[in-house]
Amino acid sequence: MYRSHVLVCGGTGCTSSNSLKIIDKLEEELAAQGLSEEVKVVRTGCFGLCALGPIMVVYPEGAFYSRVTVEDIPEIVSEHLLKGRIVTRLLYDETVGKDEIKSLNETDFYKKQVRVALRNCGVIDPESIDEYIAQDGYQALAKCLTEYTPEQVIQVITDSGLRGRGGGGFPTGRKWALCAPNKAPQKYVVCNADEGDPGAFMDRSVLEGDPHCIVEAMAIAGYAIGATKGFVYVRAEYPIAVQRLQIAIDEARAYGLLGKDIFGSGFDFDMEIRLGAGAFVCGEETALMTSIEGNRGEPRPRPPYPAVKGLFGMPTVENNVETFANVPQIILRGAEWFASMGTEKSKGTKVFALGGKIKHTGLVEIPMGTTLREIVEEIGGGIPNGKKFKAAQTGGPSGGCIPASLIDTAIDYDNLIALGCMMGSGGMIVMDEDTCMVDIAKFFLEFTVDESCGKCTPCRVGTKRLLEKLDKITKGNGTLQDIDDLEELCHYIKENSLCGLGQTAPNPVLSTLHFFRDEYVAHVTEKRCPAGVCKSLLSYAVVAEKCKGCTACARVCPVGAISGTVKNPHVIDTSKCIKCGACMEKCRFGAIVKR
Amino acid sequence: MKKKISKLPFRGTAEQERQLHEVIGKYKSDPSRLMTVMQEAQEIYGYLPIEVQQMIADGMNVPLEKVYGVATFYAQFALSPKGVYNVSVCLGTACYVKGAGDLFNKISEKLGIGADECTEDGRFSLTACRCIGACGLAPVLTVNNDVYGRLTVDDVDGILAKYND
């Protein structure tokens, strides 16, 4: 028996800020103090509050240490673990109450969260099948194989109202039901872990923090549709996820939870990992299958749908990681339980990756129907540096923006679609007043132009023309006609592209045009960037009344565009200025302004 | 995606070739493993010059055009060698919003190379990547396997100096 458990986050965020060295140092200090038999160190998956990483939690007290460094470890060991005195200075300040420490679940960040897909992340050691089993792991699979027929499994998933968490929101039960009756010598279950939407990392966190739940869910899906083989297609950029998933598959095989005759039911299922190679389009299901087959990952026209003719020409069900992560819990706790959360047409919870200009960046899992205001202001802790919230971008390069005026929107699939946004995989980038919406649209188009596979013309050529127009506008050479052309071309690309990538690529433009048309117009008619981002439209100037003539700006200017004498106001020669902003950073009197 | 194709002469060793043939031997029977072979070949050589692609095509018994097609389709496959230290700046949304673009420009200026280029001494190469999933630490860059987060332009000199051994 251990008297204390120390949980250290081993997710990618915290690993990047040295959590593995922290674990080594902890083990070393514990051994030096003779505590190795009394205190157990567990490397867990992601806690979600990445902004405060590296994170460490000590139980039974539940002390939540944030931004821990290797140098802090001796103090934590000798004070807290040896003498039982919590090191208050390292606690996350929101958990420090009067005379007591508050539980993590009472903090603003966690209070409104409901963890289903992430329930084991940051709780168990992802490399231990026993810890997963202790959390009811593999019981859902056992229940399916011994108590349910495949039809009943599909019925439970259908009744729960679970919809695909990867973007489109297609009902999972229906997807399975479409595939189940198709007869074929081999059928497949595919897990889409090619999380390509920049800014989203929930799938990676599930694979890193709770890989067994994916193994279990895929076996359940296999049983439901009559498939005996599964593939997980993971981005090669996620080495920790790949490694832990492989360990999980190996452990499951060793325990007889994968392989032949699972639970003596006569059901066979096995799976393997395939690595992606960095192509955004492979997140599209037919492209992903083409890629698993060893080809250029180009999408195929549908029909035939994958349920009929998918991977290697066989009936296939493909779901995303987060979708699968919900399955075992639905089986164990029942469809009614799951359907009791969320809104009328969007059941359950959704994980969002909060990023951008927000205090608490990280992963949050909330019931569908939570308002954007609750996410940004309460859970996310608001916008740093006293800036104003301008918009939240969801759905990545396929999605759109929700402006500040609609901050009370309840987030679910249908409300987002109605706003011209998309749930996407759940990336949520918060923007403040310093973000230029035209520039953001251009950023996403640069991405899609890069990632368009080139198979169909509307996407390959159309996105390029969109980008050219946006570039023209941000350089101050646009006309009002360009804005109209932009809009027309967007609709054309949406209607005529072959796959989801092209059909959604214009969304960032359409959405910003819809909510922030005035910014586009300002770029065109006034040659002005209201947010002060587009360099070609900016100019720097010295406010004479504030300038003390300290010469700091003139000395830092790389092109010698600033002139003036000591103790007299300086002047910027705009014809020489390259708009690097160095002078503005250097000025201690706030005398340099961007216009 | 446009790829830079290196004009540097191929300098593969016999040992590398032996390792490659071992990999090919392992996956030869399964044509869907072409990408796996190419991924492991890139581990061995650091990039996929045409000579290596030809060996893979011969070994896996597929046309060279297919190997080339796959190599040019996926961002992960490099057709130019990387420097001893590869600096990769994340230009994903979260990092971009937090100023990763300035970071990239500063490094580019400092090293005198653009995206997917290598310095003349073969020490540094520079790439822009799309989201490594450490968005909580934005903006982020990696130098080989080291990750640096919560950066400002002023951190660039210090980071590069660490690799000037």
mmCIF file of N, CA, C and O in Angstrom, chain A residues 505-571:
data_model
loop_
_atom_site.group_PDB
_atom_site.id
_atom_site.type_symbol
_atom_site.label_atom_id
_atom_site.label_comp_id
_atom_site.label_asym_id
_atom_site.label_seq_id
_atom_site.Cartn_x
_atom_site.Cartn_y
_atom_site.Cartn_z
ATOM 1 N N ALA A 505 -13.746 24.567 -47.481
ATOM 2 C CA ALA A 505 -12.598 25.492 -47.504
ATOM 3 C C ALA A 505 -12.995 26.964 -47.530
ATOM 4 O O ALA A 505 -12.326 27.795 -46.915
ATOM 5 N N PRO A 506 -14.089 27.346 -48.224
ATOM 6 C CA PRO A 506 -14.429 28.773 -48.230
ATOM 7 C C PRO A 506 -15.085 29.260 -46.941
ATOM 8 O O PRO A 506 -15.279 30.466 -46.780
ATOM 9 N N ASN A 507 -15.436 28.354 -46.031
ATOM 10 C CA ASN A 507 -16.150 28.785 -44.815
ATOM 11 C C ASN A 507 -15.471 29.916 -44.039
ATOM 12 O O ASN A 507 -16.151 30.848 -43.617
ATOM 13 N N PRO A 508 -14.159 29.862 -43.815
ATOM 14 C CA PRO A 508 -13.545 30.969 -43.070
ATOM 15 C C PRO A 508 -13.752 32.323 -43.760
ATOM 16 O O PRO A 508 -13.907 33.338 -43.083
ATOM 17 N N VAL A 509 -13.775 32.326 -45.086
ATOM 18 C CA VAL A 509 -13.977 33.590 -45.810
ATOM 19 C C VAL A 509 -15.438 34.025 -45.693
ATOM 20 O O VAL A 509 -15.735 35.168 -45.344
ATOM 21 N N LEU A 510 -16.347 33.090 -45.969
ATOM 22 C CA LEU A 510 -17.768 33.437 -45.922
ATOM 23 C C LEU A 510 -18.180 33.921 -44.545
ATOM 24 O O LEU A 510 -18.932 34.885 -44.400
ATOM 25 N N SER A 511 -17.680 33.220 -43.526
ATOM 26 C CA SER A 511 -18.073 33.571 -42.176
ATOM 27 C C SER A 511 -17.533 34.934 -41.763
ATOM 28 O O SER A 511 -18.261 35.752 -41.192
ATOM 29 N N THR A 512 -16.275 35.231 -42.076
ATOM 30 C CA THR A 512 -15.747 36.548 -41.714
ATOM 31 C C THR A 512 -16.403 37.644 -42.553
ATOM 32 O O THR A 512 -16.633 38.743 -42.068
ATOM 33 N N LEU A 513 -16.729 37.311 -43.800
ATOM 34 C CA LEU A 513 -17.429 38.296 -44.638
ATOM 35 C C LEU A 513 -18.796 38.610 -44.061
ATOM 36 O O LEU A 513 -19.259 39.742 -44.068
ATOM 37 N N HIS A 514 -19.442 37.566 -43.544
ATOM 38 C CA HIS A 514 -20.780 37.742 -43.009
ATOM 39 C C HIS A 514 -20.778 38.614 -41.755
ATOM 40 O O HIS A 514 -21.560 39.556 -41.629
ATOM 41 N N PHE A 515 -19.876 38.309 -40.829
ATOM 42 C CA PHE A 515 -19.896 39.013 -39.546
ATOM 43 C C PHE A 515 -18.985 40.237 -39.493
ATOM 44 O O PHE A 515 -19.150 41.101 -38.643
ATOM 45 N N PHE A 516 -17.979 40.275 -40.351
ATOM 46 C CA PHE A 516 -17.006 41.360 -40.255
ATOM 47 C C PHE A 516 -16.781 42.025 -41.618
ATOM 48 O O PHE A 516 -15.673 42.397 -41.961
ATOM 49 N N ARG A 517 -17.863 42.167 -42.384
ATOM 50 C CA ARG A 517 -17.734 42.758 -43.716
ATOM 51 C C ARG A 517 -17.114 44.154 -43.634
ATOM 52 O O ARG A 517 -16.353 44.563 -44.501
ATOM 53 N N ASP A 518 -17.450 44.880 -42.563
ATOM 54 C CA ASP A 518 -16.913 46.238 -42.419
ATOM 55 C C ASP A 518 -15.386 46.243 -42.403
ATOM 56 O O ASP A 518 -14.758 47.176 -42.882
ATOM 57 N N GLU A 519 -14.787 45.189 -41.882
ATOM 58 C CA GLU A 519 -13.315 45.149 -41.877
ATOM 59 C C GLU A 519 -12.767 44.992 -43.289
ATOM 60 O O GLU A 519 -11.764 45.596 -43.656
ATOM 61 N N TYR A 520 -13.446 44.138 -44.072
ATOM 62 C CA TYR A 520 -13.039 43.992 -45.468
ATOM 63 C C TYR A 520 -13.166 45.338 -46.184
ATOM 64 O O TYR A 520 -12.269 45.771 -46.901
ATOM 65 N N VAL A 521 -14.303 46.009 -45.958
ATOM 66 C CA VAL A 521 -14.554 47.284 -46.620
ATOM 67 C C VAL A 521 -13.504 48.319 -46.207
ATOM 68 O O VAL A 521 -12.996 49.072 -47.040
ATOM 69 N N ALA A 522 -13.134 48.318 -44.915
ATOM 70 C CA ALA A 522 -12.121 49.274 -44.456
ATOM 71 C C ALA A 522 -10.788 49.037 -45.171
ATOM 72 O O ALA A 522 -10.082 49.982 -45.542
ATOM 73 N N HIS A 523 -10.430 47.779 -45.381
ATOM 74 C CA HIS A 523 -9.187 47.467 -46.088
ATOM 75 C C HIS A 523 -9.218 48.008 -47.515
ATOM 76 O O HIS A 523 -8.215 48.440 -48.053
ATOM 77 N N VAL A 524 -10.426 47.928 -48.119
ATOM 78 C CA VAL A 524 -10.558 48.273 -49.533
ATOM 79 C C VAL A 524 -10.734 49.772 -49.748
ATOM 80 O O VAL A 524 -10.007 50.387 -50.531
ATOM 81 N N THR A 525 -11.685 50.369 -49.029
ATOM 82 C CA THR A 525 -12.003 51.773 -49.324
ATOM 83 C C THR A 525 -11.099 52.741 -48.575
ATOM 84 O O THR A 525 -10.668 53.738 -49.125
ATOM 85 N N GLU A 526 -10.799 52.434 -47.303
ATOM 86 C CA GLU A 526 -9.979 53.374 -46.536
ATOM 87 C C GLU A 526 -8.513 52.984 -46.535
ATOM 88 O O GLU A 526 -7.682 53.669 -45.952
ATOM 89 N N LYS A 527 -8.195 51.828 -47.130
ATOM 90 C CA LYS A 527 -6.825 51.292 -47.104
ATOM 91 C C LYS A 527 -6.309 51.245 -45.662
ATOM 92 O O LYS A 527 -5.210 51.733 -45.348
ATOM 93 N N ARG A 528 -7.150 50.701 -44.791
ATOM 94 C CA ARG A 528 -6.827 50.730 -43.370
ATOM 95 C C ARG A 528 -7.143 49.363 -42.783
ATOM 96 O O ARG A 528 -8.152 48.740 -43.129
ATOM 97 N N CYS A 529 -6.266 48.848 -41.911
ATOM 98 C CA CYS A 529 -6.543 47.594 -41.214
ATOM 99 C C CYS A 529 -6.981 47.942 -39.793
ATOM 100 O O CYS A 529 -6.157 48.365 -38.979
ATOM 101 N N PRO A 530 -8.280 47.798 -39.471
ATOM 102 C CA PRO A 530 -8.776 48.253 -38.175
ATOM 103 C C PRO A 530 -8.065 47.605 -36.975
ATOM 104 O O PRO A 530 -7.924 48.226 -35.931
ATOM 105 N N ALA A 531 -7.608 46.367 -37.145
ATOM 106 C CA ALA A 531 -6.954 45.703 -36.015
ATOM 107 C C ALA A 531 -5.456 45.999 -35.960
ATOM 108 O O ALA A 531 -4.770 45.622 -35.017
ATOM 109 N N GLY A 532 -4.956 46.666 -36.983
ATOM 110 C CA GLY A 532 -3.535 47.005 -36.985
ATOM 111 C C GLY A 532 -2.625 45.814 -37.208
ATOM 112 O O GLY A 532 -1.584 45.676 -36.576
ATOM 113 N N VAL A 533 -3.010 44.899 -38.091
ATOM 114 C CA VAL A 533 -2.225 43.707 -38.340
ATOM 115 C C VAL A 533 -1.570 43.719 -39.723
ATOM 116 O O VAL A 533 -0.399 43.415 -39.871
ATOM 117 N N CYS A 534 -2.362 44.089 -40.730
ATOM 118 C CA CYS A 534 -1.867 43.992 -42.104
ATOM 119 C C CYS A 534 -0.783 45.037 -42.350
ATOM 120 O O CYS A 534 -1.057 46.243 -42.413
ATOM 121 N N LYS A 535 0.431 44.563 -42.492
ATOM 122 C CA LYS A 535 1.601 45.437 -42.510
ATOM 123 C C LYS A 535 1.558 46.506 -43.589
ATOM 124 O O LYS A 535 1.933 47.648 -43.347
ATOM 125 N N SER A 536 1.121 46.105 -44.791
ATOM 126 C CA SER A 536 1.152 47.063 -45.895
ATOM 127 C C SER A 536 0.288 48.281 -45.617
ATOM 128 O O SER A 536 0.484 49.330 -46.201
ATOM 129 N N LEU A 537 -0.705 48.095 -44.732
ATOM 130 C CA LEU A 537 -1.641 49.192 -44.487
ATOM 131 C C LEU A 537 -1.296 49.986 -43.230
ATOM 132 O O LEU A 537 -2.027 50.865 -42.823
ATOM 133 N N LEU A 538 -0.190 49.643 -42.609
ATOM 134 C CA LEU A 538 0.148 50.300 -41.351
ATOM 135 C C LEU A 538 1.170 51.396 -41.563
ATOM 136 O O LEU A 538 1.964 51.342 -42.492
ATOM 137 N N SER A 539 1.151 52.355 -40.683
ATOM 138 C CA SER A 539 2.321 53.218 -40.631
ATOM 139 C C SER A 539 2.585 53.558 -39.168
ATOM 140 O O SER A 539 1.670 53.615 -38.356
ATOM 141 N N TYR A 540 3.829 53.717 -38.829
ATOM 142 C CA TYR A 540 4.220 54.059 -37.468
ATOM 143 C C TYR A 540 4.495 55.562 -37.400
ATOM 144 O O TYR A 540 4.984 56.162 -38.371
ATOM 145 N N ALA A 541 4.148 56.160 -36.277
ATOM 146 C CA ALA A 541 4.408 57.586 -36.129
ATOM 147 C C ALA A 541 4.739 57.899 -34.676
ATOM 148 O O ALA A 541 4.385 57.147 -33.774
ATOM 149 N N VAL A 542 5.449 58.996 -34.478
ATOM 150 C CA VAL A 542 5.800 59.423 -33.127
ATOM 151 C C VAL A 542 4.796 60.469 -32.656
ATOM 152 O O VAL A 542 4.481 61.404 -33.404
ATOM 153 N N VAL A 543 4.269 60.281 -31.453
ATOM 154 C CA VAL A 543 3.411 61.309 -30.866
ATOM 155 C C VAL A 543 4.333 62.329 -30.193
ATOM 156 O O VAL A 543 4.964 62.037 -29.177
ATOM 157 N N ALA A 544 4.434 63.491 -30.788
ATOM 158 C CA ALA A 544 5.434 64.480 -30.365
ATOM 159 C C ALA A 544 5.318 64.849 -28.881
ATOM 160 O O ALA A 544 6.312 65.011 -28.186
ATOM 161 N N GLU A 545 4.067 64.933 -28.364
ATOM 162 C CA GLU A 545 3.889 65.361 -26.967
ATOM 163 C C GLU A 545 4.451 64.338 -25.978
ATOM 164 O O GLU A 545 4.862 64.677 -24.879
ATOM 165 N N LYS A 546 4.428 63.058 -26.375
ATOM 166 C CA LYS A 546 4.887 62.038 -25.438
ATOM 167 C C LYS A 546 6.375 61.749 -25.562
ATOM 168 O O LYS A 546 6.984 61.163 -24.680
ATOM 169 N N CYS A 547 6.966 62.095 -26.692
ATOM 170 C CA CYS A 547 8.361 61.744 -26.957
ATOM 171 C C CYS A 547 9.304 62.586 -26.088
ATOM 172 O O CYS A 547 9.198 63.802 -26.050
ATOM 173 N N LYS A 548 10.203 61.878 -25.366
ATOM 174 C CA LYS A 548 11.144 62.596 -24.506
ATOM 175 C C LYS A 548 12.483 62.825 -25.201
ATOM 176 O O LYS A 548 13.408 63.346 -24.603
ATOM 177 N N GLY A 549 12.600 62.283 -26.418
ATOM 178 C CA GLY A 549 13.868 62.437 -27.134
ATOM 179 C C GLY A 549 14.991 61.616 -26.531
ATOM 180 O O GLY A 549 16.129 62.064 -26.436
ATOM 181 N N CYS A 550 14.680 60.387 -26.108
ATOM 182 C CA CYS A 550 15.704 59.554 -25.462
ATOM 183 C C CYS A 550 16.586 58.846 -26.479
ATOM 184 O O CYS A 550 17.566 58.211 -26.123
ATOM 185 N N THR A 551 16.198 58.858 -27.745
ATOM 186 C CA THR A 551 16.927 58.271 -28.879
ATOM 187 C C THR A 551 16.916 56.738 -28.928
ATOM 188 O O THR A 551 17.557 56.144 -29.780
ATOM 189 N N ALA A 552 16.227 56.093 -27.992
ATOM 190 C CA ALA A 552 16.216 54.622 -27.978
ATOM 191 C C ALA A 552 15.671 54.067 -29.292
ATOM 192 O O ALA A 552 16.192 53.106 -29.845
ATOM 193 N N CYS A 553 14.601 54.686 -29.800
ATOM 194 C CA CYS A 553 13.985 54.184 -31.033
ATOM 195 C C CYS A 553 14.918 54.345 -32.223
ATOM 196 O O CYS A 553 15.060 53.442 -33.041
ATOM 197 N N ALA A 554 15.586 55.476 -32.292
ATOM 198 C CA ALA A 554 16.474 55.728 -33.414
ATOM 199 C C ALA A 554 17.617 54.720 -33.414
ATOM 200 O O ALA A 554 18.068 54.264 -34.462
ATOM 201 N N ARG A 555 18.076 54.336 -32.214
ATOM 202 C CA ARG A 555 19.191 53.400 -32.128
ATOM 203 C C ARG A 555 18.774 51.980 -32.513
ATOM 204 O O ARG A 555 19.531 51.228 -33.087
ATOM 205 N N VAL A 556 17.499 51.629 -32.204
ATOM 206 C CA VAL A 556 17.071 50.259 -32.476
ATOM 207 C C VAL A 556 16.584 50.077 -33.919
ATOM 208 O O VAL A 556 16.544 48.972 -34.430
ATOM 209 N N CYS A 557 16.248 51.168 -34.588
ATOM 210 C CA CYS A 557 15.704 51.044 -35.942
ATOM 211 C C CYS A 557 16.739 50.429 -36.886
ATOM 212 O O CYS A 557 17.832 50.974 -37.046
ATOM 213 N N PRO A 558 16.400 49.300 -37.524
ATOM 214 C CA PRO A 558 17.394 48.606 -38.349
ATOM 215 C C PRO A 558 17.677 49.305 -39.676
ATOM 216 O O PRO A 558 18.664 49.007 -40.330
ATOM 217 N N VAL A 559 16.790 50.230 -40.083
ATOM 218 C CA VAL A 559 16.998 50.860 -41.393
ATOM 219 C C VAL A 559 17.270 52.363 -41.289
ATOM 220 O O VAL A 559 17.326 53.058 -42.304
ATOM 221 N N GLY A 560 17.447 52.844 -40.058
ATOM 222 C CA GLY A 560 17.752 54.254 -39.876
ATOM 223 C C GLY A 560 16.659 55.191 -40.352
ATOM 224 O O GLY A 560 16.915 56.249 -40.919
ATOM 225 N N ALA A 561 15.410 54.781 -40.111
ATOM 226 C CA ALA A 561 14.296 55.603 -40.587
ATOM 227 C C ALA A 561 13.896 56.666 -39.571
ATOM 228 O O ALA A 561 13.054 57.500 -39.851
ATOM 229 N N ILE A 562 14.485 56.616 -38.362
ATOM 230 C CA ILE A 562 14.076 57.568 -37.327
ATOM 231 C C ILE A 562 15.173 58.611 -37.114
ATOM 232 O O ILE A 562 16.348 58.272 -36.945
ATOM 233 N N SER A 563 14.758 59.861 -37.152
ATOM 234 C CA SER A 563 15.752 60.911 -36.930
ATOM 235 C C SER A 563 15.288 61.851 -35.833
ATOM 236 O O SER A 563 14.101 61.929 -35.524
ATOM 237 N N GLY A 564 16.224 62.567 -35.252
ATOM 238 C CA GLY A 564 15.883 63.498 -34.184
ATOM 239 C C GLY A 564 17.094 63.704 -33.299
ATOM 240 O O GLY A 564 18.043 62.913 -33.341
ATOM 241 N N THR A 565 17.052 64.752 -32.502
ATOM 242 C CA THR A 565 18.182 65.022 -31.616
ATOM 243 C C THR A 565 17.765 64.777 -30.181
ATOM 244 O O THR A 565 16.573 64.756 -29.865
ATOM 245 N N VAL A 566 18.762 64.600 -29.299
ATOM 246 C CA VAL A 566 18.513 64.308 -27.895
ATOM 247 C C VAL A 566 17.566 65.342 -27.281
ATOM 248 O O VAL A 566 17.723 66.545 -27.507
ATOM 249 N N LYS A 567 16.609 64.836 -26.502
ATOM 250 C CA LYS A 567 15.625 65.657 -25.802
ATOM 251 C C LYS A 567 14.658 66.411 -26.718
ATOM 252 O O LYS A 567 13.951 67.301 -26.271
ATOM 253 N N ASN A 568 14.658 66.071 -28.012
ATOM 254 C CA ASN A 568 13.660 66.652 -28.905
ATOM 255 C C ASN A 568 12.855 65.534 -29.552
ATOM 256 O O ASN A 568 13.380 64.456 -29.789
ATOM 257 N N PRO A 569 11.572 65.788 -29.830
ATOM 258 C CA PRO A 569 10.737 64.761 -30.441
ATOM 259 C C PRO A 569 11.345 64.233 -31.734
ATOM 260 O O PRO A 569 11.857 64.997 -32.543
ATOM 261 N N HIS A 570 11.267 62.878 -31.897
ATOM 262 C CA HIS A 570 11.820 62.244 -33.097
ATOM 263 C C HIS A 570 10.763 62.121 -34.178
ATOM 264 O O HIS A 570 9.574 62.260 -33.914
ATOM 265 N N VAL A 571 11.224 61.815 -35.387
ATOM 266 C CA VAL A 571 10.305 61.676 -36.519
ATOM 267 C C VAL A 571 10.632 60.393 -37.281
ATOM 268 O O VAL A 571 11.805 60.042 -37.445
#
